[in-house]
CSV table of C-alpha atoms in Angstrom, one decimal:
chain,number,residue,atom,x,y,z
A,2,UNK,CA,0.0,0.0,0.0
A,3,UNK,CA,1.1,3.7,-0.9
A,4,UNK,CA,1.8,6.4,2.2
A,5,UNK,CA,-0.8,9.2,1.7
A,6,UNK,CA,1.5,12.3,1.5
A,7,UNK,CA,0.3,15.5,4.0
A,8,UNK,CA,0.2,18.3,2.5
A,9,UNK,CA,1.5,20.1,4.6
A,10,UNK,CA,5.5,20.9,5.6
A,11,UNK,CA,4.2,20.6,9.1
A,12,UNK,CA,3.0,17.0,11.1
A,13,UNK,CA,1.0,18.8,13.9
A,14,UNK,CA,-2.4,19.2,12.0
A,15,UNK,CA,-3.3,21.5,15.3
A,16,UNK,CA,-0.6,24.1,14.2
A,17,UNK,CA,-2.3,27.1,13.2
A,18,UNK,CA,-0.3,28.9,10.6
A,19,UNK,CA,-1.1,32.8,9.9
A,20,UNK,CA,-0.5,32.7,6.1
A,21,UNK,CA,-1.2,36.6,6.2
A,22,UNK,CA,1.7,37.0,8.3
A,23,UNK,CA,3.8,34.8,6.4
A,24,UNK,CA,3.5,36.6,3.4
A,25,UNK,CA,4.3,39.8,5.0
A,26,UNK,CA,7.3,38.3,5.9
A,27,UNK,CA,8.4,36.9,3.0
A,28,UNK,CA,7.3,40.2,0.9
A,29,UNK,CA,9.5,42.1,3.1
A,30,UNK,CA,12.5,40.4,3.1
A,31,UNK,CA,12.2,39.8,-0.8
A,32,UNK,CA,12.2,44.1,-0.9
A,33,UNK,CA,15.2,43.9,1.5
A,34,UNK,CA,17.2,41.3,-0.1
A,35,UNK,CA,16.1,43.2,-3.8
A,36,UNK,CA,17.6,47.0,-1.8
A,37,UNK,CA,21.0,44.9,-0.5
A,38,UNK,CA,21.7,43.2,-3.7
A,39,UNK,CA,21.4,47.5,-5.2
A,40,UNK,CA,23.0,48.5,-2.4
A,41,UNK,CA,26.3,46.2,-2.8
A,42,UNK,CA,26.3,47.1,-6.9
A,43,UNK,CA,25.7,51.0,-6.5
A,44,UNK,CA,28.9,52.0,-5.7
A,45,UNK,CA,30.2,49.9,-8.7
A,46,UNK,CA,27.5,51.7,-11.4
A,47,UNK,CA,28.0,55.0,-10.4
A,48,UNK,CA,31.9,54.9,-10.1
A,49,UNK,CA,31.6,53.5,-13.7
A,50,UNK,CA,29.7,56.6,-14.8
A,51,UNK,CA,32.4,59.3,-13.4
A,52,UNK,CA,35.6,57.7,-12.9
A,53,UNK,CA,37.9,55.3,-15.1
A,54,UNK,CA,37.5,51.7,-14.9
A,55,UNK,CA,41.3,51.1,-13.7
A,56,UNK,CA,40.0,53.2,-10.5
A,57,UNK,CA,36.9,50.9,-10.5
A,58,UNK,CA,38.9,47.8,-10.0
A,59,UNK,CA,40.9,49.3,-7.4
A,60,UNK,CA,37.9,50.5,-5.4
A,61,UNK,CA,36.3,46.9,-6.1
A,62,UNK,CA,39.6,45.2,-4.7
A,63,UNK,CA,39.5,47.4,-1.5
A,64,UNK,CA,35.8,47.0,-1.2
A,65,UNK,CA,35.9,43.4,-1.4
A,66,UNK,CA,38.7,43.2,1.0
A,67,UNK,CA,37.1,45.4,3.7
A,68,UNK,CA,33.6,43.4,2.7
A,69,UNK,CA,35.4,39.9,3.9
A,70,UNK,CA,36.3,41.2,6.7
A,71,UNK,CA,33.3,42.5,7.8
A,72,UNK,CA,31.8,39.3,7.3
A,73,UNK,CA,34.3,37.0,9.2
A,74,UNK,CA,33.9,39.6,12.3
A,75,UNK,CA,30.1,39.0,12.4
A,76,UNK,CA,29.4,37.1,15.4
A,77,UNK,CA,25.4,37.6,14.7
A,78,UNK,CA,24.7,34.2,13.4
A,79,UNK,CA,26.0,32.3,15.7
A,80,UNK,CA,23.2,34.2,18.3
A,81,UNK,CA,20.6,33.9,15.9
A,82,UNK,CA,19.1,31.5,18.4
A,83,UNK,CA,19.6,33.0,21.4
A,84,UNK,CA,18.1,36.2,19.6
A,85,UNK,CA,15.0,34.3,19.2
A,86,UNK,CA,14.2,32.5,22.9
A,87,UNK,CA,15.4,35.1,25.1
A,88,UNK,CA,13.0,37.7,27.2
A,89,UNK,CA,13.4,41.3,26.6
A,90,UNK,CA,15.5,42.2,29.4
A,91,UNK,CA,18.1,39.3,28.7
A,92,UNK,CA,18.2,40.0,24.8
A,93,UNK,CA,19.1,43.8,25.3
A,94,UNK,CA,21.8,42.3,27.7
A,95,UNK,CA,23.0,40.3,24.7
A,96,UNK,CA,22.8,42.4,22.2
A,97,UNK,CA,24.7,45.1,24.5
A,98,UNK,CA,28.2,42.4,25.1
A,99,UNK,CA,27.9,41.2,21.4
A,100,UNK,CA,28.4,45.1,20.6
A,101,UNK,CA,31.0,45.2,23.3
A,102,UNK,CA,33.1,42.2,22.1
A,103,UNK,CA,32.4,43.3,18.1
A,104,UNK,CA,34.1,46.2,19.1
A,105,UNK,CA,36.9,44.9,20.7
A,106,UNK,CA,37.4,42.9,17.8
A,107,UNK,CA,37.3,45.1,15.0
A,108,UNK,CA,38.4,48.3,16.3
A,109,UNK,CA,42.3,47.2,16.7
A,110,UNK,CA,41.6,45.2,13.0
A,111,UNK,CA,40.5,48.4,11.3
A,112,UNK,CA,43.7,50.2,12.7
A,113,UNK,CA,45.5,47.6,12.0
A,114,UNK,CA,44.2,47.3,8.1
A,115,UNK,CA,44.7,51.1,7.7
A,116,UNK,CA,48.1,50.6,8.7
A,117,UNK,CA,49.2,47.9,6.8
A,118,UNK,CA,46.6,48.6,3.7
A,119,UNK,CA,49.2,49.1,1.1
A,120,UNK,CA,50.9,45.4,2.2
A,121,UNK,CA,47.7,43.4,2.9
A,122,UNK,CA,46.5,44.8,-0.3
A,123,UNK,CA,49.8,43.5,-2.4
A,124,UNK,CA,50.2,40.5,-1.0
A,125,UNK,CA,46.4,39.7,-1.5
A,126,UNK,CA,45.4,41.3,-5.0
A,127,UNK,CA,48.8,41.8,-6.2
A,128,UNK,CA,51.5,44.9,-6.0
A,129,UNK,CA,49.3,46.8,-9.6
A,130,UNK,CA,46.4,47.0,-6.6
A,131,UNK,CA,48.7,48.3,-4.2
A,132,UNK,CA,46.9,52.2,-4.7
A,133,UNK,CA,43.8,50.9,-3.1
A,134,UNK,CA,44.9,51.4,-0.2
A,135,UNK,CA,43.5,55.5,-0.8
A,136,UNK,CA,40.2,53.8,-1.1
A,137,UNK,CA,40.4,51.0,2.2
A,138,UNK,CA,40.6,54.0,4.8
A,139,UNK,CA,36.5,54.9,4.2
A,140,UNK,CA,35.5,51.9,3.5
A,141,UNK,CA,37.3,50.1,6.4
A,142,UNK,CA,34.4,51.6,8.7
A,143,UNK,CA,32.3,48.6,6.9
A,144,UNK,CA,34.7,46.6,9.1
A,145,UNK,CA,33.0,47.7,12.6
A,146,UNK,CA,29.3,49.1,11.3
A,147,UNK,CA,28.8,45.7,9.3
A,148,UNK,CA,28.8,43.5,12.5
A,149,UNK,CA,26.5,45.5,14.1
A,150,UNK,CA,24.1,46.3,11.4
A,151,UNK,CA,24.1,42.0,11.1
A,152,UNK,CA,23.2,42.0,14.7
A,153,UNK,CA,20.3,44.5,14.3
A,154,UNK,CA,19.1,42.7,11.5
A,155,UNK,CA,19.5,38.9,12.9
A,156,UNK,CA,17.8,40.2,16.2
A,157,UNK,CA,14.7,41.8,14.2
A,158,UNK,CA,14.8,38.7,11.6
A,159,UNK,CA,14.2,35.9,15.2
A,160,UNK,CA,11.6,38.7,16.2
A,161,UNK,CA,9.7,38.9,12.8
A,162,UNK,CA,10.3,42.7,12.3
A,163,UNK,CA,11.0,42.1,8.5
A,164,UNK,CA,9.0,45.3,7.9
A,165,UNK,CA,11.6,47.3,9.9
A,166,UNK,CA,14.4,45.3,8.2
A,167,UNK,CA,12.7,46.1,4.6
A,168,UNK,CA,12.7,50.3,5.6
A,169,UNK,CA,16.1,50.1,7.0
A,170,UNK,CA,17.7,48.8,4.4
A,171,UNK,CA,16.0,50.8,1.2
A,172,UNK,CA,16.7,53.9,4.0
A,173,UNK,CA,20.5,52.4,3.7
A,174,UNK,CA,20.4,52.2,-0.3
A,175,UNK,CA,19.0,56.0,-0.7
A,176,UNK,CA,21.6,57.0,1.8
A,177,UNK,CA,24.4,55.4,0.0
A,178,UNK,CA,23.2,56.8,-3.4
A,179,UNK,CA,23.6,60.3,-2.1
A,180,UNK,CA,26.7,59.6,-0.2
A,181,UNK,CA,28.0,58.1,-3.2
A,182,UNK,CA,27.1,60.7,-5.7
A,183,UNK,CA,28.9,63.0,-3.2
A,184,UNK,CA,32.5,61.1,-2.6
A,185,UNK,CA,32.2,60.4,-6.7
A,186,UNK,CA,32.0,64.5,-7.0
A,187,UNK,CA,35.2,64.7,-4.0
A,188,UNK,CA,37.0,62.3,-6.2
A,189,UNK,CA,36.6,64.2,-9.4
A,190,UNK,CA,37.7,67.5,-7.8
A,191,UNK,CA,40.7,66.1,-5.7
A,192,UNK,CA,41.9,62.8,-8.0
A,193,UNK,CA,43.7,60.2,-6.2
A,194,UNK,CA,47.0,59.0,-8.4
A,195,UNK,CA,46.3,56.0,-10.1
C-alpha cells in the first residue's frame, strides 16, 4: 500500500499557521534582499559613470577586501538562536556584550588594516592593486558598522520585524546613493594618483 502524503511541511495538524503573516514576511524580506543586492552594486555603477575603470577595480579590490572582513567579524549568526528564545531584558543584555566584544574585535583590526593597507592589499590582489589602499581608509568603517548592522538585523529577523528590516535597508540604499554621488563629486575634484 502507498503512504498518503500531508500536505503540509508541518505533522501537527493542530498548528495554526497565519498565512497573512507569512507573506508579509516573505514580501519584506524579498524588498530587503532586492535593496541589499542595489545597495552592494551602486557604488560599482556609479563609479563607472564618473571615474575610469582602472580606478573601479581598485575601489572593487578594497571594497571586497574590507567586505570579507566584515563578514568574518560578524558574530550575529552564531546568536541567531539565542536572539529568538530570550525575554526582553536578557536580549538587550545580549545584544549590549555582542556590541562590546564586536568592538573589541574590530576596532584594533580596522587600525590595524589602515596601517598595513598598502601590504595586505599586495600581498592579497597583487602589487598593480597596491593604490587601493586610498580607497580601504572609508571603507574600512564597513569593518566595525557591518557587524552591528548584522546584529540589528538577525535580532529583528528571530523577532519577525521584517517590515523594519525592509525600511532600513531601502533607507540604507537612498543614503548610500547620495553619499555616493557626493565622494564620486570629492573624487573628481581632488583625484587620487592611479
Amino acid at each position: 500500500k502507498k503512504k498518503k502524503r500531508s500536505n503540509s511541511f508541518f505533522k501537527d495538524k493542530n498548528l495554526k499557521i497565519n498565512r497573512k503573516e507569512i507573506t508579509r514576511y516573505i514580501a519584506f524580506m524579498s524588498l530587503s534582499g532586492a535593496a541589499l543586492v542595489l545597495l552592494g552594486n551602486t557604488d560599482i555603477i556609479m563609479l563607472g559613470k564618473f571615474v575610469s575603470s582602472s580606478y573601479v577595480g581598485s575601489y572593487k579590490v578594497a571594497m571586497s577586501l574590507a567586505a570579507t572582513l566584515a563578514y568574518l567579524l560578524t558574530i550575529s549568526a552564531i546568536l541567531l538562536p539565542f536572539f529568538v528564545q530570550l525575554p526582553h531584558k536578557k536580549l538587550k543584555i545580549l545584544i549590549e556584550k555582542t556590541i562590546k566584544y564586536t568592538s573589541i574585535i574590530t576596532i584594533p583590526t580596522i587600525i590595524g588594516l589602515i596601517i598595513l593597507a598598502k601590504k595586505i592589499l599586495s600581498l592579497t590582489f597583487g602589487n598593480e592593486y597596491a593604490n587601493s589602499h586610498y580607497a580601504i581608509y572609508p571603507l574600512s568603517l564597513l569593518i566595525f558598522i557591518g557587524p552591528l548592522i548584522n546584529t540589528y538585523s538577525a535580532v529583528l529577523q528571530a523577532r519577525g520585524k521584517s517590515k523594519v528590516i525592509a525600511r532600513a535597508t531601502i533607507s540604507s540604499l537612498i543614503i548610500n546613493i547620495i553619499l555616493n554621488y557626493l565622494l564620486i563629486l570629492l573624487l573628481i575634484i581632488f583625484p587620487i594618483a592611479e
